[in-house]
Every structure is written in structure tokens, then in C-alpha cells.
PDB file of C-alpha atoms and ligand atoms in Angstrom:
ATOM      1  CA  MET A   1      48.883 110.349  69.126  1.00  0.00           C
ATOM      2  CA  LYS A   2      49.733 108.761  72.663  1.00  0.00           C
ATOM      3  CA  GLU A   3      47.955 105.583  71.924  1.00  0.00           C
ATOM      4  CA  ASP A   4      49.883 105.541  68.794  1.00  0.00           C
ATOM      5  CA  LYS A   5      53.144 105.758  70.740  1.00  0.00           C
ATOM      6  CA  ARG A   6      51.992 102.974  72.896  1.00  0.00           C
ATOM      7  CA  TRP A   7      51.166 100.554  70.154  1.00  0.00           C
ATOM      8  CA  LEU A   8      54.697 101.335  68.430  1.00  0.00           C
ATOM      9  CA  ARG A   9      56.332 100.995  71.970  1.00  0.00           C
ATOM     10  CA  SER A  10      54.826  97.365  72.554  1.00  0.00           C
ATOM     11  CA  PHE A  11      55.722  96.257  68.704  1.00  0.00           C
ATOM     12  CA  ARG A  12      59.268  97.546  69.642  1.00  0.00           C
ATOM     13  CA  LEU A  13      59.487  95.549  72.577  1.00  0.00           C
ATOM     14  CA  ALA A  14      58.118  92.551  71.108  1.00  0.00           C
ATOM     15  CA  TYR A  15      61.033  92.726  68.599  1.00  0.00           C
ATOM     16  CA  GLU A  16      63.324  93.346  71.102  1.00  0.00           C
ATOM     17  CA  GLY A  17      62.172  89.981  72.422  1.00  0.00           C
ATOM     18  CA  ILE A  18      63.323  88.514  69.460  1.00  0.00           C
ATOM     19  CA  LEU A  19      66.678  90.063  69.101  1.00  0.00           C
ATOM     20  CA  TYR A  20      67.232  88.759  72.791  1.00  0.00           C
ATOM     21  CA  ALA A  21      66.080  85.221  72.090  1.00  0.00           C
ATOM     22  CA  LEU A  22      68.446  85.216  69.013  1.00  0.00           C
ATOM     23  CA  VAL A  23      71.675  86.407  70.234  1.00  0.00           C
ATOM     24  CA  THR A  24      71.399  84.249  73.404  1.00  0.00           C
ATOM     25  CA  GLN A  25      69.805  81.258  72.301  1.00  0.00           C
ATOM     26  CA  ARG A  26      72.070  78.705  70.215  1.00  0.00           C
ATOM     27  CA  HIS A  27      68.972  76.773  69.073  1.00  0.00           C
ATOM     28  CA  MET A  28      67.498  80.203  68.212  1.00  0.00           C
ATOM     29  CA  LYS A  29      69.814  80.493  65.729  1.00  0.00           C
ATOM     30  CA  ILE A  30      69.816  77.078  64.483  1.00  0.00           C
ATOM     31  CA  HIS A  31      65.700  77.529  63.586  1.00  0.00           C
ATOM     32  CA  PHE A  32      66.541  80.607  61.558  1.00  0.00           C
ATOM     33  CA  MET A  33      69.343  78.902  59.789  1.00  0.00           C
ATOM     34  CA  ALA A  34      66.997  76.018  59.080  1.00  0.00           C
ATOM     35  CA  ALA A  35      63.837  78.763  57.830  1.00  0.00           C
ATOM     36  CA  PHE A  36      66.693  80.055  55.509  1.00  0.00           C
ATOM     37  CA  ALA A  37      67.365  76.522  54.241  1.00  0.00           C
ATOM     38  CA  VAL A  38      64.004  75.813  53.747  1.00  0.00           C
ATOM     39  CA  LEU A  39      62.602  79.005  52.489  1.00  0.00           C
ATOM     40  CA  ILE A  40      65.398  79.609  49.723  1.00  0.00           C
ATOM     41  CA  PRO A  41      64.746  76.310  47.492  1.00  0.00           C
ATOM     42  CA  ALA A  42      60.746  76.986  48.540  1.00  0.00           C
ATOM     43  CA  TYR A  43      61.350  80.387  46.391  1.00  0.00           C
ATOM     44  CA  PHE A  44      62.939  78.700  43.398  1.00  0.00           C
ATOM     45  CA  PHE A  45      60.842  75.830  43.256  1.00  0.00           C
ATOM     46  CA  ARG A  46      57.596  78.050  42.564  1.00  0.00           C
ATOM     47  CA  LEU A  47      55.433  76.321  45.427  1.00  0.00           C
ATOM     48  CA  SER A  48      51.694  76.484  45.125  1.00  0.00           C
ATOM     49  CA  LYS A  49      50.218  78.671  47.658  1.00  0.00           C
ATOM     50  CA  PRO A  50      48.778  76.135  50.204  1.00  0.00           C
ATOM     51  CA  ASP A  51      52.468  74.445  50.098  1.00  0.00           C
ATOM     52  CA  THR A  52      53.848  78.201  50.588  1.00  0.00           C
ATOM     53  CA  LEU A  53      51.599  78.512  53.750  1.00  0.00           C
ATOM     54  CA  TRP A  54      52.320  75.007  55.233  1.00  0.00           C
ATOM     55  CA  ILE A  55      55.950  76.232  54.692  1.00  0.00           C
ATOM     56  CA  LEU A  56      55.560  79.802  56.416  1.00  0.00           C
ATOM     57  CA  LEU A  57      53.194  78.319  59.442  1.00  0.00           C
ATOM     58  CA  SER A  58      55.910  75.737  60.313  1.00  0.00           C
ATOM     59  CA  VAL A  59      58.645  78.497  60.255  1.00  0.00           C
ATOM     60  CA  THR A  60      56.334  80.802  62.452  1.00  0.00           C
ATOM     61  CA  LEU A  61      55.389  77.808  64.954  1.00  0.00           C
ATOM     62  CA  VAL A  62      59.269  76.781  65.511  1.00  0.00           C
ATOM     63  CA  ILE A  63      60.172  80.116  66.226  1.00  0.00           C
ATOM     64  CA  SER A  64      56.968  81.099  68.526  1.00  0.00           C
ATOM     65  CA  ALA A  65      57.887  77.950  70.570  1.00  0.00           C
ATOM     66  CA  GLU A  66      61.285  78.868  70.778  1.00  0.00           C
ATOM     67  CA  LEU A  67      60.301  82.567  71.952  1.00  0.00           C
ATOM     68  CA  LEU A  68      57.774  80.880  74.682  1.00  0.00           C
ATOM     69  CA  ASN A  69      60.423  78.449  75.611  1.00  0.00           C
ATOM     70  CA  THR A  70      63.214  80.945  76.138  1.00  0.00           C
ATOM     71  CA  ALA A  71      60.313  83.086  78.150  1.00  0.00           C
ATOM     72  CA  VAL A  72      59.861  80.049  80.297  1.00  0.00           C
ATOM     73  CA  GLU A  73      63.244  79.262  81.219  1.00  0.00           C
ATOM     74  CA  ARG A  74      64.052  83.152  82.040  1.00  0.00           C
ATOM     75  CA  THR A  75      61.158  82.867  84.429  1.00  0.00           C
ATOM     76  CA  VAL A  76      62.102  80.099  85.875  1.00  0.00           C
ATOM     77  CA  ASP A  77      65.483  81.143  86.582  1.00  0.00           C
ATOM     78  CA  LEU A  78      63.976  84.098  88.274  1.00  0.00           C
ATOM     79  CA  ALA A  79      61.839  81.832  90.528  1.00  0.00           C
ATOM     80  CA  MET A  80      63.801  79.253  91.390  1.00  0.00           C
ATOM     81  CA  PRO A  81      67.437  80.060  90.525  1.00  0.00           C
ATOM     82  CA  ARG A  82      68.990  76.866  92.107  1.00  0.00           C
ATOM     83  CA  ARG A  83      68.135  73.439  90.751  1.00  0.00           C
ATOM     84  CA  HIS A  84      64.682  72.242  91.937  1.00  0.00           C
ATOM     85  CA  PRO A  85      62.618  68.919  90.066  1.00  0.00           C
ATOM     86  CA  ALA A  86      59.914  71.348  89.165  1.00  0.00           C
ATOM     87  CA  ALA A  87      61.942  74.005  87.561  1.00  0.00           C
ATOM     88  CA  LYS A  88      63.391  71.031  85.624  1.00  0.00           C
ATOM     89  CA  ALA A  89      60.216  69.669  84.573  1.00  0.00           C
ATOM     90  CA  ALA A  90      58.855  73.466  83.706  1.00  0.00           C
ATOM     91  CA  LYS A  91      62.014  73.993  81.258  1.00  0.00           C
ATOM     92  CA  ASP A  92      61.954  70.342  79.957  1.00  0.00           C
ATOM     93  CA  ALA A  93      58.084  70.528  78.796  1.00  0.00           C
ATOM     94  CA  ALA A  94      58.664  74.111  77.220  1.00  0.00           C
ATOM     95  CA  ALA A  95      61.700  72.371  75.379  1.00  0.00           C
ATOM     96  CA  GLY A  96      59.212  69.409  74.460  1.00  0.00           C
ATOM     97  CA  ALA A  97      57.137  72.134  72.881  1.00  0.00           C
ATOM     98  CA  VAL A  98      60.027  73.469  70.603  1.00  0.00           C
ATOM     99  CA  LEU A  99      61.152  69.984  69.788  1.00  0.00           C
ATOM    100  CA  ALA A 100      57.419  68.898  68.688  1.00  0.00           C
ATOM    101  CA  ALA A 101      57.144  72.124  66.342  1.00  0.00           C
ATOM    102  CA  ALA A 102      60.420  71.731  64.946  1.00  0.00           C
ATOM    103  CA  VAL A 103      59.522  67.773  64.272  1.00  0.00           C
ATOM    104  CA  PHE A 104      56.315  69.144  62.413  1.00  0.00           C
ATOM    105  CA  ALA A 105      58.384  71.567  60.574  1.00  0.00           C
ATOM    106  CA  ALA A 106      60.761  68.848  59.219  1.00  0.00           C
ATOM    107  CA  LEU A 107      57.636  67.074  58.188  1.00  0.00           C
ATOM    108  CA  VAL A 108      56.198  69.727  56.182  1.00  0.00           C
ATOM    109  CA  GLY A 109      59.696  70.586  54.768  1.00  0.00           C
ATOM    110  CA  ALA A 110      59.977  66.762  53.616  1.00  0.00           C
ATOM    111  CA  ALA A 111      56.531  66.440  52.726  1.00  0.00           C
ATOM    112  CA  VAL A 112      56.450  69.707  50.452  1.00  0.00           C
ATOM    113  CA  LEU A 113      59.786  70.176  49.079  1.00  0.00           C
ATOM    114  CA  TYR A 114      60.351  66.514  48.451  1.00  0.00           C
ATOM    115  CA  GLU A 115      58.596  66.240  44.822  1.00  0.00           C
ATOM    116  CA  PRO A 116      59.876  69.758  43.408  1.00  0.00           C
ATOM    117  CA  ALA A 117      63.447  68.780  44.889  1.00  0.00           C
ATOM    118  CA  ALA A 118      63.023  65.674  43.003  1.00  0.00           C
ATOM    119  CA  ARG A 119      61.945  67.034  39.755  1.00  0.00           C
ATOM    120  CA  TRP A 120      65.029  69.616  39.879  1.00  0.00           C
ATOM    121  CA  VAL A 121      67.532  67.108  40.288  1.00  0.00           C
ATOM    122  CA  SER A 122      66.080  65.128  37.174  1.00  0.00           C
ATOM    123  CA  GLY A 123      66.119  68.085  35.263  1.00  0.00           C
ATOM    124  CA  VAL A 124      62.452  69.005  34.744  1.00  0.00           C
ATOM    125  CA  PRO A 125      61.544  72.897  34.812  1.00  0.00           C
ATOM    126  CA  ALA A 126      59.426  74.174  37.632  1.00  0.00           C
ATOM    127  CA  GLN A 127      55.540  74.817  37.274  1.00  0.00           C
ATOM    128  CA  THR A 128      55.532  78.399  36.654  1.00  0.00           C
ATOM    129  CA  GLU A 129      51.800  78.513  36.811  1.00  0.00           C
ATOM    130  CA  THR A 130      51.686  77.763  40.275  1.00  0.00           C
ATOM    131  CA  ALA A 131      53.861  80.376  41.488  1.00  0.00           C
ATOM    132  CA  SER A 132      51.530  82.855  43.372  1.00  0.00           C
ATOM    133  CA  GLY A 133      53.400  81.920  47.032  1.00  0.00           C
ATOM    134  CA  ARG A 134      56.462  82.874  45.798  1.00  0.00           C
ATOM    135  CA  VAL A 135      55.873  86.754  47.191  1.00  0.00           C
ATOM    136  CA  TRP A 136      55.343  85.662  50.607  1.00  0.00           C
ATOM    137  CA  ILE A 137      58.276  83.541  50.941  1.00  0.00           C
ATOM    138  CA  ALA A 138      60.652  86.339  49.700  1.00  0.00           C
ATOM    139  CA  VAL A 139      58.799  88.782  52.511  1.00  0.00           C
ATOM    140  CA  ALA A 140      59.270  85.982  55.162  1.00  0.00           C
ATOM    141  CA  ALA A 141      62.661  85.641  54.264  1.00  0.00           C
ATOM    142  CA  ALA A 142      63.671  89.342  53.941  1.00  0.00           C
ATOM    143  CA  ALA A 143      61.757  89.705  57.353  1.00  0.00           C
ATOM    144  CA  LEU A 144      64.145  86.979  58.980  1.00  0.00           C
ATOM    145  CA  ALA A 145      67.186  88.061  57.342  1.00  0.00           C
ATOM    146  CA  VAL A 146      66.873  91.778  58.372  1.00  0.00           C
ATOM    147  CA  THR A 147      65.875  90.226  62.011  1.00  0.00           C
ATOM    148  CA  ALA A 148      68.971  87.987  62.102  1.00  0.00           C
ATOM    149  CA  LEU A 149      71.467  90.985  60.623  1.00  0.00           C
ATOM    150  CA  HIS A 150      70.031  93.430  63.482  1.00  0.00           C
ATOM    151  CA  SER A 151      70.497  90.892  66.191  1.00  0.00           C
ATOM    152  CA  ARG A 152      74.360  90.512  64.782  1.00  0.00           C
ATOM    153  CA  LEU A 153      74.444  94.205  65.277  1.00  0.00           C
ATOM    154  CA  SER A 154      72.949  94.443  68.345  1.00  0.00           C
ATOM    155  CA  GLY A 155      74.495  91.143  69.986  1.00  0.00           C
ATOM    156  CA  ALA A 156      76.755  92.773  72.409  1.00  0.00           C
ATOM    157  CA  HIS A 157      73.896  94.677  74.071  1.00  0.00           C
ATOM    158  CA  TYR A 158      72.041  91.713  74.726  1.00  0.00           C
ATOM    159  CA  LYS A 159      75.031  89.831  75.882  1.00  0.00           C
ATOM    160  CA  LYS A 160      76.104  92.158  78.213  1.00  0.00           C
ATOM    161  CA  GLU A 161      73.330  91.125  80.941  1.00  0.00           C
ATOM    162  CA  VAL A 162      74.769  90.559  84.280  1.00  0.00           C
ATOM    163  CA  PRO A 163      72.680  88.980  86.895  1.00  0.00           C
ATOM    164  CA  MET A 164      71.004  91.527  89.076  1.00  0.00           C
ATOM    165  CA  VAL A 165      72.179  91.499  92.849  1.00  0.00           C
ATOM    166  CA  ASP A 166      69.152  91.099  95.062  1.00  0.00           C
ATOM    167  CA  ALA A 167      70.419  91.574  98.248  1.00  0.00           C
ATOM    168  CA  GLN A 168      67.172  90.505 100.071  1.00  0.00           C
ATOM    169  CA  ARG A 169      66.736  87.493  97.613  1.00  0.00           C
ATOM    170  CA  LEU A 170      69.942  86.192  98.372  1.00  0.00           C
ATOM    171  CA  LEU A 171      69.655  86.711 102.086  1.00  0.00           C
ATOM    172  CA  GLN A 172      66.607  84.943 101.913  1.00  0.00           C
ATOM    173  CA  LEU A 173      68.364  81.662 100.074  1.00  0.00           C
ATOM    174  CA  ALA A 174      71.034  81.960 102.608  1.00  0.00           C
ATOM    175  CA  ALA A 175      68.568  81.690 105.473  1.00  0.00           C
ATOM    176  CA  GLN A 176      67.185  78.685 103.587  1.00  0.00           C
ATOM    177  CA  ALA A 177      70.574  77.092 103.262  1.00  0.00           C
ATOM    178  CA  ARG A 178      71.240  77.476 106.932  1.00  0.00           C
ATOM    179  CA  SER A 179      68.518  75.080 107.653  1.00  0.00           C
ATOM    180  CA  GLN A 180      70.550  72.626 106.476  1.00  0.00           C
ATOM    181  CA  ALA A 181      73.629  73.538 108.809  1.00  0.00           C
ATOM    182  CA  TYR A 182      75.108  70.473 110.561  1.00  0.00           C
ATOM    183  CA  ALA A 183      76.616  72.044 113.662  1.00  0.00           C
ATOM    184  CA  PRO A 184      76.143  69.903 116.729  1.00  0.00           C
ATOM    185  CA  TYR A 185      79.403  71.234 118.382  1.00  0.00           C
ATOM    186  CA  SER A 186      78.517  74.959 118.372  1.00  0.00           C
ATOM    187  CA  GLN A 187      74.706  74.888 117.506  1.00  0.00           C
ATOM    188  CA  PHE A 188      75.577  77.770 115.651  1.00  0.00           C
ATOM    189  CA  LYS A 189      73.940  77.721 112.151  1.00  0.00           C
ATOM    190  CA  VAL A 190      74.914  79.451 109.261  1.00  0.00           C
ATOM    191  CA  GLY A 191      73.996  79.817 105.658  1.00  0.00           C
ATOM    192  CA  SER A 192      75.276  81.052 102.362  1.00  0.00           C
ATOM    193  CA  ALA A 193      73.968  81.935  98.656  1.00  0.00           C
ATOM    194  CA  VAL A 194      76.624  82.830  96.020  1.00  0.00           C
ATOM    195  CA  LEU A 195      75.437  84.175  92.894  1.00  0.00           C
ATOM    196  CA  ASP A 196      77.479  83.311  89.963  1.00  0.00           C
ATOM    197  CA  SER A 197      78.029  85.661  86.802  1.00  0.00           C
ATOM    198  CA  ASP A 198      75.259  83.212  84.953  1.00  0.00           C
ATOM    199  CA  GLY A 199      73.221  84.161  87.499  1.00  0.00           C
ATOM    200  CA  THR A 200      72.383  80.603  89.206  1.00  0.00           C
ATOM    201  CA  VAL A 201      72.867  80.536  92.961  1.00  0.00           C
ATOM    202  CA  HIS A 202      74.526  78.087  94.905  1.00  0.00           C
ATOM    203  CA  LEU A 203      73.936  77.303  98.458  1.00  0.00           C
ATOM    204  CA  GLY A 204      75.983  76.232 101.043  1.00  0.00           C
ATOM    205  CA  CYS A 205      75.833  75.653 105.101  1.00  0.00           C
ATOM    206  CA  ASN A 206      78.541  74.889 107.861  1.00  0.00           C
ATOM    207  CA  VAL A 207      79.731  71.381 108.110  1.00  0.00           C
ATOM    208  CA  GLU A 208      81.399  70.339 111.463  1.00  0.00           C
ATOM    209  CA  ASN A 209      83.319  67.631 112.745  1.00  0.00           C
ATOM    210  CA  SER A 210      84.107  66.196 116.161  1.00  0.00           C
ATOM    211  CA  ALA A 211      87.696  66.892 115.308  1.00  0.00           C
ATOM    212  CA  TYR A 212      86.746  70.739 114.724  1.00  0.00           C
ATOM    213  CA  GLY A 213      89.628  71.613 112.438  1.00  0.00           C
ATOM    214  CA  PRO A 214      88.033  69.757 109.566  1.00  0.00           C
ATOM    215  CA  THR A 215      84.824  72.162 109.933  1.00  0.00           C
ATOM    216  CA  ASN A 216      83.850  73.948 106.865  1.00  0.00           C
ATOM    217  CA  CYS A 217      81.829  77.447 106.898  1.00  0.00           C
ATOM    218  CA  ALA A 218      78.712  78.150 104.755  1.00  0.00           C
ATOM    219  CA  GLU A 219      80.606  80.473 102.708  1.00  0.00           C
ATOM    220  CA  ARG A 220      83.271  77.921 101.563  1.00  0.00           C
ATOM    221  CA  THR A 221      80.588  75.210 101.078  1.00  0.00           C
ATOM    222  CA  ALA A 222      78.671  77.443  98.786  1.00  0.00           C
ATOM    223  CA  LEU A 223      81.937  78.403  96.852  1.00  0.00           C
ATOM    224  CA  PHE A 224      83.243  75.204  96.703  1.00  0.00           C
ATOM    225  CA  ARG A 225      80.094  73.648  95.491  1.00  0.00           C
ATOM    226  CA  ALA A 226      79.588  76.369  92.719  1.00  0.00           C
ATOM    227  CA  ILE A 227      83.006  75.388  91.398  1.00  0.00           C
ATOM    228  CA  ALA A 228      82.294  71.727  91.611  1.00  0.00           C
ATOM    229  CA  ASP A 229      79.091  72.238  89.691  1.00  0.00           C
ATOM    230  CA  GLY A 230      81.305  73.853  86.829  1.00  0.00           C
ATOM    231  CA  VAL A 231      81.305  77.916  87.855  1.00  0.00           C
ATOM    232  CA  LYS A 232      84.952  79.215  86.838  1.00  0.00           C
ATOM    233  CA  PRO A 233      86.911  80.848  89.392  1.00  0.00           C
ATOM    234  CA  GLY A 234      86.217  85.017  89.108  1.00  0.00           C
ATOM    235  CA  ASN A 235      82.674  84.006  87.710  1.00  0.00           C
ATOM    236  CA  PHE A 236      80.953  85.234  90.913  1.00  0.00           C
ATOM    237  CA  ALA A 237      78.700  88.247  91.235  1.00  0.00           C
ATOM    238  CA  ALA A 238      77.401  88.139  95.046  1.00  0.00           C
ATOM    239  CA  LEU A 239      77.727  86.188  98.015  1.00  0.00           C
ATOM    240  CA  ALA A 240      75.603  86.353 101.070  1.00  0.00           C
ATOM    241  CA  VAL A 241      75.999  85.161 104.349  1.00  0.00           C
ATOM    242  CA  VAL A 242      73.424  84.702 107.540  1.00  0.00           C
ATOM    243  CA  GLY A 243      73.685  83.447 111.336  1.00  0.00           C
ATOM    244  CA  ASP A 244      71.808  84.095 114.233  1.00  0.00           C
ATOM    245  CA  THR A 245      74.013  86.991 115.399  1.00  0.00           C
ATOM    246  CA  SER A 246      72.902  90.286 117.177  1.00  0.00           C
ATOM    247  CA  GLU A 247      74.908  92.437 114.510  1.00  0.00           C
ATOM    248  CA  PRO A 248      75.121  91.080 110.827  1.00  0.00           C
ATOM    249  CA  ILE A 249      77.488  88.159 110.717  1.00  0.00           C
ATOM    250  CA  SER A 250      80.808  88.538 109.793  1.00  0.00           C
ATOM    251  CA  PRO A 251      82.585  86.169 107.874  1.00  0.00           C
ATOM    252  CA  CYS A 252      85.878  84.390 109.238  1.00  0.00           C
ATOM    253  CA  GLY A 253      89.668  85.026 108.018  1.00  0.00           C
ATOM    254  CA  VAL A 254      89.809  81.450 106.392  1.00  0.00           C
ATOM    255  CA  CYS A 255      86.437  82.474 104.258  1.00  0.00           C
ATOM    256  CA  ARG A 256      87.489  85.535 103.536  1.00  0.00           C
ATOM    257  CA  GLN A 257      90.908  84.314 102.026  1.00  0.00           C
ATOM    258  CA  VAL A 258      88.857  81.780  99.957  1.00  0.00           C
ATOM    259  CA  MET A 259      86.634  84.921  98.589  1.00  0.00           C
ATOM    260  CA  ALA A 260      89.546  86.404  97.702  1.00  0.00           C
ATOM    261  CA  GLU A 261      91.137  83.789  95.709  1.00  0.00           C
ATOM    262  CA  LEU A 262      87.773  83.049  93.957  1.00  0.00           C
ATOM    263  CA  CYS A 263      85.690  85.972  93.408  1.00  0.00           C
ATOM    264  CA  PRO A 264      86.372  89.523  92.083  1.00  0.00           C
ATOM    265  CA  PRO A 265      88.019  91.884  94.487  1.00  0.00           C
ATOM    266  CA  ASP A 266      84.946  94.249  94.215  1.00  0.00           C
ATOM    267  CA  MET A 267      82.513  91.623  94.447  1.00  0.00           C
ATOM    268  CA  PRO A 268      79.533  92.401  97.173  1.00  0.00           C
ATOM    269  CA  VAL A 269      79.411  90.648 100.020  1.00  0.00           C
ATOM    270  CA  ILE A 270      76.260  90.787 102.150  1.00  0.00           C
ATOM    271  CA  MET A 271      76.273  89.857 105.790  1.00  0.00           C
ATOM    272  CA  GLY A 272      72.961  89.535 107.644  1.00  0.00           C
ATOM    273  CA  ASN A 273      71.191  87.919 110.826  1.00  0.00           C
ATOM    274  CA  LEU A 274      67.740  86.537 111.458  1.00  0.00           C
ATOM    275  CA  SER A 275      66.084  89.708 112.439  1.00  0.00           C
ATOM    276  CA  GLY A 276      66.649  90.964 108.789  1.00  0.00           C
ATOM    277  CA  GLN A 277      69.629  93.584 109.639  1.00  0.00           C
ATOM    278  CA  TYR A 278      72.385  93.416 106.922  1.00  0.00           C
ATOM    279  CA  ARG A 279      75.337  95.365 105.802  1.00  0.00           C
ATOM    280  CA  GLU A 280      77.258  95.304 102.569  1.00  0.00           C
ATOM    281  CA  SER A 281      80.902  95.262 101.949  1.00  0.00           C
ATOM    282  CA  THR A 282      83.486  93.964  98.956  1.00  0.00           C
ATOM    283  CA  VAL A 283      85.858  91.008  98.788  1.00  0.00           C
ATOM    284  CA  SER A 284      88.689  93.240  99.034  1.00  0.00           C
ATOM    285  CA  GLN A 285      86.971  95.594 101.788  1.00  0.00           C
ATOM    286  CA  LEU A 286      86.983  92.562 104.052  1.00  0.00           C
ATOM    287  CA  LEU A 287      90.404  91.462 103.455  1.00  0.00           C
ATOM    288  CA  PRO A 288      92.737  94.534 102.293  1.00  0.00           C
ATOM    289  CA  GLY A 289      96.224  93.304 101.078  1.00  0.00           C
ATOM    290  CA  ALA A 290      95.289  89.727 100.661  1.00  0.00           C
ATOM    291  CA  PHE A 291      97.872  87.080  99.696  1.00  0.00           C
ATOM    292  CA  GLY A 292      97.083  86.246  96.141  1.00  0.00           C
ATOM    293  CA  LYS A 293      98.404  84.281  93.252  1.00  0.00           C
ATOM    294  CA  GLU A 294     100.313  87.582  91.995  1.00  0.00           C
ATOM    295  CA  SER A 295     102.309  87.181  95.281  1.00  0.00           C
ATOM    296  CA  LEU A 296     103.117  83.731  94.405  1.00  0.00           C
ATOM    297  CA  ARG A 297     104.182  84.398  90.864  1.00  0.00           C
ATOM    298  CA  GLY A 298     106.553  87.048  92.118  1.00  0.00           C
ATOM    299  CA  ARG A 299     108.295  84.792  94.476  1.00  0.00           C
ATOM    300  CA  THR A 300     108.245  82.089  91.802  1.00  0.00           C
ATOM    301  CA  ASP A 301     109.714  84.453  89.058  1.00  0.00           C
ATOM    302  CA  ALA A 302     112.444  85.789  91.743  1.00  0.00           C
ATOM    303  CA  LYS A 303     113.573  82.324  92.254  1.00  0.00           C
ATOM    304  CA  ALA A 304     113.553  81.262  88.707  1.00  0.00           C
ATOM    305  CA  SER A 305     115.615  84.101  87.891  1.00  0.00           C
ATOM    306  CA  GLU A 306     117.806  83.312  90.809  1.00  0.00           C
ATOM    307  CA  GLU A 307     118.107  79.825  89.735  1.00  0.00           C
ATOM    308  CA  ALA A 308     119.079  80.915  85.930  1.00  0.00           C
ATOM    309  CA  ARG A 309     121.850  83.308  87.605  1.00  0.00           C
ATOM    310  CA  ASP A 310     123.560  80.551  89.476  1.00  0.00           C
ATOM    311  CA  GLU A 311     123.634  78.442  86.469  1.00  0.00           C
TER     312      GLU A 311
HETATM  313  N1  THU B   1      80.769  79.931 110.726  1.00  0.00           N
HETATM  314  C1  THU B   1      80.527  79.590 109.354  1.00  0.00           C
HETATM  315  O1  THU B   1      79.838  79.139 108.537  1.00  0.00           O
HETATM  316  N2  THU B   1      80.450  81.175 108.712  1.00  0.00           N
HETATM  317  C2  THU B   1      80.821  82.307 109.287  1.00  0.00           C
HETATM  318  O2  THU B   1      81.077  83.285 108.878  1.00  0.00           O
HETATM  319  C3  THU B   1      81.182  82.315 110.696  1.00  0.00           C
HETATM  320  C4  THU B   1      81.396  80.773 111.038  1.00  0.00           C
HETATM  321  C5  THU B   1      80.464  78.240 111.083  1.00  0.00           C
HETATM  322  C6  THU B   1      81.906  77.673 111.543  1.00  0.00           C
HETATM  323  C7  THU B   1      81.403  76.863 113.012  1.00  0.00           C
HETATM  324  O3  THU B   1      80.814  75.568 112.238  1.00  0.00           O
HETATM  325  C8  THU B   1      80.501  77.722 113.569  1.00  0.00           C
HETATM  326  O4  THU B   1      79.978  78.827 112.506  1.00  0.00           O
HETATM  327  C9  THU B   1      80.820  78.438 114.769  1.00  0.00           C
HETATM  328  O5  THU B   1      82.086  79.121 114.569  1.00  0.00           O
END
């Protein structure tokens, strides 16, 4: 009984993996549509058993390759959240497997369907005596259709996935970024790592200047870098900052103002030092009553109505 349940559970988890890929991967949706585009004529053309098996093999191969590609992508994102040549190589190779499978499927589709399609176009009836594969085509199409429908119904569940904020890992990445700091004047190196809502981590360090004023703190470097890399303001999930302080480091006022501008008010800010101590706060706790765009809009609106009155 227990064994039975375990078997069912692993089957359900595997099916959930397919739903996850179907909801989150645009290419998986394309593969499903391509599969229907091949299976429907294959059903009506009454293909022979070997031809049917070739079609089913190609559909399975493409979907399996895309599932493995999704698994590789998620694993690489976990192991290396920022850009890295090895991460790129792993993802590109996995995508290459999908491409190879898709090219194979396209060739099989063309080879198998060309003749019956040409016959159908010229009005010659299908060969009824070689219809033995039809039932399997119908079974495969039904399985794909049920999965596709189920993925549409349960889509929100998979899309809701938010990146997990792993404080230790983010601090570790911030400490890594710290080694890049340019701090010849203060000798005080700071590193920061900001996690965006898609799960990508952006790193920053302090960059000083002989004129002192133009110095950029690590937190702002990380945030500005993320924005420059295409992250939309507000799409941040957490920020970590590390410095060589006796207590966990505390961000400067300018950085708090920048966080208030770009990050959600309840976003966690993780502050650490090199001895591994850290404390957590939020953007709004670090800068209560921040001056924000609402204040600016209030003033603009007031000014506009004043001007309107004067006219
Ligand atoms: N600094 C940061 O990068 N982040 C902070 O939270 C505090 C201060 C930098 C700015 C400057 O390069 C150096 O630390 C000393 O103030």
C-alpha cells in the first residue's frame, strides 16, 4: 500500500514537472502546438504503423529534450545566479539538444507526411488498409490535450513562483563582490548583491574617487547595474550588503533613499560583516517617511491646480 502511494507520488511529481515547463517555457508551448499540427493530419492520413511510430518518437524526443533543458536552466540558475561563461555554456548546450531534436522532428514530419499530403491535395483517397496506427495517434493527441488544458487551469500556481531569499547565499555573493571594490582612499571595501524578482542576482562594490563626492557605494552600484541590465524598478526581492565592520554594516542615507526609490518598501535588506554576523531589516524600516514620487506628484498636482486657478 505504502509502496503504491510512493509510486503514485513520483508519477504526480513528474507530471507536475511537465506542467511547470508548459506554463513557464514559451518553447514548450510551441512544441505542443507543433505536435498537434503533426498529429492531427497524421490521424486523418491513416499512416502505417512504422510511420506512426516515427511521428510519436519525434514528438516524445522534442518534449523530453525541452524538459531536460528546463531542468538544466533551473539548476544553473540555482548554482550560478549571475552571468558566468560556464553557466552560459551549460544553458547553450542544453538548448542545442532541443534544437537537434526539433530538427529531427521536422525532418520526420516532412518525410512521413509529404506523400499522404500530396495525395490528399490531388484528391486520391487515403489507404484504409494501413490505418493500424490511428488509435495511438489519438491516444497521444488526447494525452497532450489534457496536459495542455490542465496547464492552462493551473498556470497561476506555477507562475506565482517567487525567488527564495536565501540570506546566507546573498551575503556570500555580496562578500564575493566586495573583492572587486575600488577603495584606495578609505581602504574600506564594501560588497552588495541584489536579487531581482526573476531570481537573478546583480553584484556591486563601492567605487571611490579622488574628488570623494563622486564615490559610489556598493548598494547603489548593484542596484544601478541591475537597472542598466533591464530590471524594472520595483522588481527587486532582496538586497545584501557586507563590509568589514564590527557590527553588521549599516547602509548610508543616500543608498537608503535609492532603495526607497527602486525597491518595494517591505523588501528585505540583509546587512552583514566579515565575521558572519548579520541582521535583517526592510527598506521602509531603514528610511521611514522617505521622500518619494508620491510627494513629488502631490506637489506637481497642487502647483498645476494653482496655475489653473490663476488663469
Ligand atoms: N560605503 C558603501 O559602499 N556602502 C555603505 O553602506 C557604507 C559606505 C562605501 C563608500 C566609501 O567608498 C567607503 O564605503 C567609505 O565610506
